[in-house]
XYZ file of C-alpha atoms in Angstrom:
372
model
C 75.751 24.827 138.806
C 77.599 21.538 139.419
C 80.938 23.347 139.653
C 79.525 25.878 142.146
C 78.121 23.016 144.237
C 81.516 21.271 144.337
C 83.268 24.525 145.240
C 80.873 25.052 148.171
C 81.496 21.499 149.429
C 85.261 21.929 149.150
C 85.062 25.124 151.226
C 82.764 23.396 153.715
C 85.264 20.575 154.245
C 87.922 23.201 154.921
C 85.691 24.916 157.511
C 84.926 21.579 159.188
C 88.550 21.360 160.337
C 87.610 23.960 162.973
C 85.495 21.354 164.786
C 86.967 19.949 168.024
C 85.876 16.375 168.838
C 87.407 15.983 172.296
C 90.661 14.762 173.792
C 90.000 11.113 172.936
C 90.098 11.900 169.225
C 93.548 12.352 167.739
C 94.085 15.018 165.050
C 95.265 12.329 162.620
C 91.943 10.475 162.823
C 89.972 13.636 162.234
C 92.185 14.648 159.318
C 91.799 11.255 157.679
C 88.032 11.607 157.766
C 87.973 15.053 156.254
C 90.474 14.992 153.372
C 90.341 13.777 149.816
C 92.870 11.562 148.061
C 95.476 13.003 145.717
C 93.783 11.366 142.748
C 90.493 13.062 143.665
C 92.159 16.459 143.946
C 93.709 16.035 140.523
C 90.313 15.330 138.940
C 88.026 18.070 137.729
C 86.498 20.029 140.607
C 83.056 19.803 139.008
C 83.056 16.016 139.474
C 85.171 15.529 142.601
C 82.591 16.564 145.225
C 79.313 15.653 143.539
C 77.427 13.131 145.716
C 77.352 9.434 144.828
C 74.650 8.662 147.398
C 71.873 10.550 149.164
C 73.671 13.276 151.132
C 72.839 16.097 153.553
C 74.839 19.322 153.908
C 74.777 22.107 156.477
C 74.419 25.436 154.659
C 76.950 27.783 156.286
C 76.561 31.491 155.392
C 78.921 32.600 158.213
C 82.060 30.716 159.362
C 81.417 31.573 163.023
C 78.462 29.128 163.009
C 80.831 26.169 162.760
C 81.567 24.352 166.023
C 80.917 21.084 167.831
C 77.456 21.367 169.465
C 78.535 18.914 172.204
C 82.066 20.135 172.940
C 82.386 23.879 172.154
C 85.910 24.918 171.251
C 85.382 28.667 171.814
C 87.477 29.557 168.798
C 88.188 33.186 167.896
C 85.383 34.944 166.043
C 85.719 34.752 162.274
C 84.605 37.867 160.406
C 82.990 37.846 156.983
C 80.438 35.771 155.121
C 80.579 32.838 152.737
C 79.370 33.834 149.265
C 77.931 31.487 148.143
C 77.364 29.643 151.448
C 79.684 26.750 152.237
C 78.282 23.203 152.376
C 79.534 20.911 155.149
C 78.632 17.219 154.606
C 76.688 15.925 157.608
C 77.429 12.609 159.291
C 74.985 9.700 158.975
C 73.836 8.152 162.256
C 72.042 4.901 163.010
C 71.053 3.147 159.807
C 70.568 3.572 156.091
C 68.041 1.426 154.262
C 66.772 0.890 150.741
C 63.705 -0.950 149.504
C 63.885 -1.645 145.779
C 61.046 -3.033 143.664
C 62.069 -4.139 140.168
C 59.544 -4.951 137.476
C 60.426 -5.344 133.793
C 63.050 -2.648 133.157
C 61.837 -0.279 135.898
C 62.929 0.006 139.541
C 61.263 1.967 142.344
C 63.819 2.871 145.018
C 62.884 3.989 148.550
C 65.902 5.285 150.520
C 65.778 6.230 154.211
C 68.440 7.518 156.576
C 69.179 9.858 159.492
C 71.732 12.663 159.751
C 73.001 14.821 162.623
C 73.951 18.485 162.408
C 77.332 17.857 164.029
C 79.048 21.030 162.841
C 76.861 23.933 164.052
C 76.715 25.489 167.530
C 73.919 24.132 169.718
C 72.455 27.619 170.111
C 72.292 28.307 166.374
C 70.350 27.047 163.358
C 71.185 26.535 159.708
C 69.484 25.381 156.540
C 70.229 21.851 155.356
C 70.592 21.009 151.671
C 69.674 17.480 150.599
C 71.209 16.030 147.423
C 69.649 12.982 145.749
C 71.606 11.292 142.944
C 69.407 8.871 141.008
C 70.309 6.069 138.627
C 69.620 5.587 134.912
C 66.811 7.945 133.772
C 65.988 8.694 137.406
C 62.743 10.489 138.288
C 61.879 11.723 141.795
C 58.549 10.396 143.135
C 58.343 11.715 146.704
C 60.157 13.040 149.778
C 59.364 12.859 153.503
C 61.380 14.732 156.152
C 61.114 14.485 159.942
C 62.879 17.159 161.995
C 62.488 17.726 165.723
C 58.958 19.059 166.231
C 57.975 19.243 162.560
C 57.726 17.262 159.353
C 57.580 17.909 155.619
C 56.440 15.956 152.595
C 56.284 16.576 148.875
C 53.096 16.684 146.852
C 52.200 16.938 143.189
C 51.494 20.433 141.888
C 48.576 20.999 139.543
C 49.527 21.983 135.996
C 47.718 25.324 136.320
C 49.825 26.156 139.407
C 53.170 25.455 137.734
C 53.660 29.128 136.817
C 52.236 30.530 140.071
C 55.266 32.155 141.726
C 53.466 32.563 145.075
C 52.658 28.862 145.339
C 56.097 27.859 144.105
C 57.733 30.046 146.778
C 56.107 27.856 149.437
C 57.740 24.755 147.978
C 61.043 22.978 148.574
C 63.253 25.299 146.557
C 64.173 22.132 144.686
C 66.291 22.002 141.556
C 68.325 19.712 139.362
C 72.051 20.272 139.814
C 73.196 18.006 137.011
C 71.553 15.170 135.101
C 69.565 13.090 137.608
C 71.020 14.859 140.675
C 68.164 16.614 142.526
C 68.540 18.945 145.499
C 66.260 20.799 147.941
C 66.590 22.721 151.227
C 65.206 22.058 154.723
C 64.972 25.404 156.573
C 66.355 26.185 160.052
C 67.583 22.951 161.576
C 69.138 23.332 165.028
C 72.780 22.547 165.707
C 73.183 19.098 167.278
C 69.720 17.916 166.193
C 69.000 14.758 164.203
C 66.595 14.509 161.276
C 65.454 11.649 159.058
C 64.630 11.531 155.362
C 62.745 9.090 153.152
C 63.170 9.536 149.411
C 61.474 7.585 146.623
C 62.474 7.643 142.977
C 62.191 5.488 139.879
C 64.978 4.517 137.517
C 65.650 2.121 134.664
C 67.389 -1.224 134.536
C 69.749 -1.767 131.622
C 69.263 -4.782 129.340
C 72.179 -6.281 127.430
C 72.638 -9.731 125.922
C 69.795 -11.291 127.865
C 70.749 -9.767 131.222
C 69.102 -7.021 133.307
C 71.419 -4.815 135.382
C 70.523 -2.372 138.164
C 72.844 0.312 139.533
C 71.702 2.456 142.489
C 73.920 5.244 143.930
C 75.005 3.941 147.347
C 78.645 5.016 147.705
C 79.265 7.230 150.748
C 82.421 9.343 151.170
C 84.556 8.762 154.255
C 83.673 12.124 155.791
C 80.045 11.120 156.484
C 81.158 8.421 158.949
C 80.524 9.626 162.540
C 83.711 10.477 164.419
C 83.635 8.697 167.761
C 83.711 5.296 169.382
C 80.957 2.680 169.644
C 78.650 4.361 167.144
C 76.416 1.730 165.560
C 76.130 1.702 161.773
C 73.678 -0.594 159.989
C 72.944 -1.048 156.293
C 69.821 -2.764 154.981
C 68.727 -3.405 151.389
C 65.482 -5.223 150.569
C 65.213 -6.161 146.897
C 62.059 -7.468 145.212
C 62.338 -8.626 141.598
C 59.370 -9.301 139.322
C 60.301 -10.294 135.777
C 56.719 -9.727 134.642
C 56.227 -13.297 133.487
C 56.137 -16.783 134.913
C 59.673 -17.649 133.846
C 62.531 -18.592 136.140
C 64.849 -15.771 137.266
C 68.560 -16.576 137.139
C 70.605 -14.599 139.693
C 73.916 -13.346 138.244
C 75.940 -11.045 140.495
C 75.646 -8.352 143.164
C 77.853 -5.816 144.934
C 76.455 -6.579 148.406
C 75.916 -9.941 150.112
C 72.246 -10.627 149.393
C 70.386 -13.464 151.093
C 67.493 -15.082 149.249
C 64.211 -14.727 151.163
C 61.747 -16.217 148.704
C 61.502 -17.436 145.148
C 58.633 -18.307 142.843
C 58.060 -18.332 139.105
C 59.055 -14.922 137.789
C 59.624 -13.393 141.239
C 62.404 -13.209 143.803
C 62.998 -11.507 147.175
C 66.489 -10.816 148.556
C 67.876 -9.077 151.646
C 71.173 -7.515 152.707
C 71.343 -6.590 156.400
C 74.649 -5.930 158.155
C 76.374 -3.990 160.910
C 79.313 -2.183 159.302
C 82.404 -0.310 160.444
C 82.069 2.324 157.717
C 79.262 3.210 155.349
C 79.214 1.545 151.929
C 81.935 2.724 149.542
C 80.427 1.124 146.413
C 77.164 1.579 144.537
C 74.555 -1.154 144.808
C 74.722 -3.342 141.700
C 72.539 -6.317 140.872
C 72.017 -8.298 137.691
C 69.822 -11.191 136.631
C 68.563 -12.942 133.523
C 65.225 -14.551 132.686
C 65.352 -18.133 131.467
C 63.254 -18.590 128.359
C 63.385 -20.740 125.256
C 60.501 -18.894 123.653
C 59.434 -15.357 122.916
C 56.969 -14.068 125.511
C 55.683 -10.798 126.939
C 53.170 -9.093 129.241
C 50.600 -6.396 128.464
C 49.025 -5.454 131.822
C 51.109 -5.168 134.989
C 49.791 -4.709 138.538
C 50.818 -1.512 140.389
C 54.007 -1.326 142.446
C 53.844 -1.625 146.232
C 54.456 2.106 146.747
C 52.653 3.412 143.664
C 50.992 6.636 144.876
C 47.897 6.331 142.672
C 47.627 2.508 142.690
C 47.321 2.363 138.925
C 47.840 -0.584 136.635
C 50.449 -0.215 133.927
C 49.834 -1.021 130.282
C 52.938 -1.913 128.336
C 54.178 -4.253 125.659
C 57.327 -5.996 126.822
C 58.856 -8.827 124.796
C 61.674 -11.088 125.973
C 63.650 -12.426 123.002
C 64.486 -15.740 124.672
C 67.578 -17.805 123.946
C 66.353 -19.852 120.999
C 69.055 -19.205 118.407
C 67.064 -20.907 115.629
C 64.157 -18.463 115.931
C 63.779 -16.151 112.950
C 63.476 -12.433 113.674
C 60.377 -10.610 112.487
C 58.966 -7.106 112.368
C 55.302 -6.234 112.657
C 53.390 -3.102 113.536
C 50.689 -3.419 116.186
C 47.680 -1.239 117.033
C 46.496 -1.127 120.660
C 43.015 0.218 121.336
C 42.680 1.071 125.050
C 39.578 2.374 126.833
C 41.171 3.850 129.964
C 37.976 5.459 131.298
C 35.508 2.652 130.604
C 33.245 5.061 128.706
C 33.440 2.990 125.497
C 32.302 -0.241 127.108
C 29.990 -2.225 124.882
C 28.985 -1.156 121.365
C 31.268 1.938 121.029
C 34.355 -0.146 121.762
C 33.278 -2.943 119.411
C 32.546 -0.399 116.669
C 36.030 1.063 117.018
C 37.585 -2.410 116.814
C 35.531 -3.235 113.716
C 36.591 0.026 112.081
C 40.252 -0.758 112.605
C 39.768 -4.310 111.382
C 38.016 -3.037 108.222
C 40.821 -0.544 107.547
C 43.420 -3.270 108.020
C 41.880 -5.673 105.513
C 40.455 -3.309 102.896
C 42.820 -0.339 102.867
C 44.001 0.436 99.299
C 47.561 0.760 100.609
C 49.516 -2.170 101.949
C 49.756 -1.954 105.745
C 52.065 -3.769 108.099
C 49.471 -4.161 110.838
C 49.189 -7.686 112.182
C 47.050 -7.537 115.312
C 44.328 -5.365 116.757
C 43.967 -5.610 120.577
């Protein structure tokens, strides 16, 4: 599936050379925006055109659809169909923004941007395929789409409806292309129109030698930059970090120039906001460490800002600290959790007493240390 996707994009880039951008644009400038480097061509096709940021593609079943909606070129009619349909990367207009909330080793990412169907005749329509690459152990949480005169949003499907083909046919036609790369289709978007997308997903931070690292796909290929003069391009990244404890956060490094907005024990807010000449060519990377001389952890964490069901999160998270003289240990722990509140009072106490009795009087040696 990944190889087919890359093949469709490669064909789409070839078809996009038919587009005429006006006399003020030289052929050299257009060619530079629509070609790949020699090193990219020599790499495996399956990898060379897979997106490294949220991308939108015009789905082209017939080559004759391709033209500039503002400046028609009236090219000769092209017979035949594209099987499978070609995918032309759409240009990003206006601004791209990300809001990232980090807590423990989890990050919720909210990406928003706007694209223009710059490659289809104004009198015609085409489907648009959206591709969403997510970071480490990425999981899609929600999608919102605004097109001229209509809007779409994702919603959770009940377990009993998962095998209902009729209800699934009304969905997004979404699928995983490879790993954490998710894709879906927006139907019938008019040539020359602009649409906006907001995507939310969760992913993991990596932890190594006392340092947390976050990597979010944010590298845009050159051919999504609008061709023209005086087109504003703005990038904005708002990053909120919550270490989960009241310990100081030590900022390490970042790929984009972040400005500190606020800081308190265990929390930090940072912002990157800039007008750019071209869209970002590198992923967003950020790393930090938590200063601690002692072992500490958190059991109950408040919900994230954009948590759809506003739930609290139960977890056991231990920071090893930097005390080299501390001796490592291993203990098993039992957690008894009443998530519904139905065991409040005597039933809950009886369950705790039963576990305590088993711990102290079991004929076999157990490794249990605590009952919570």
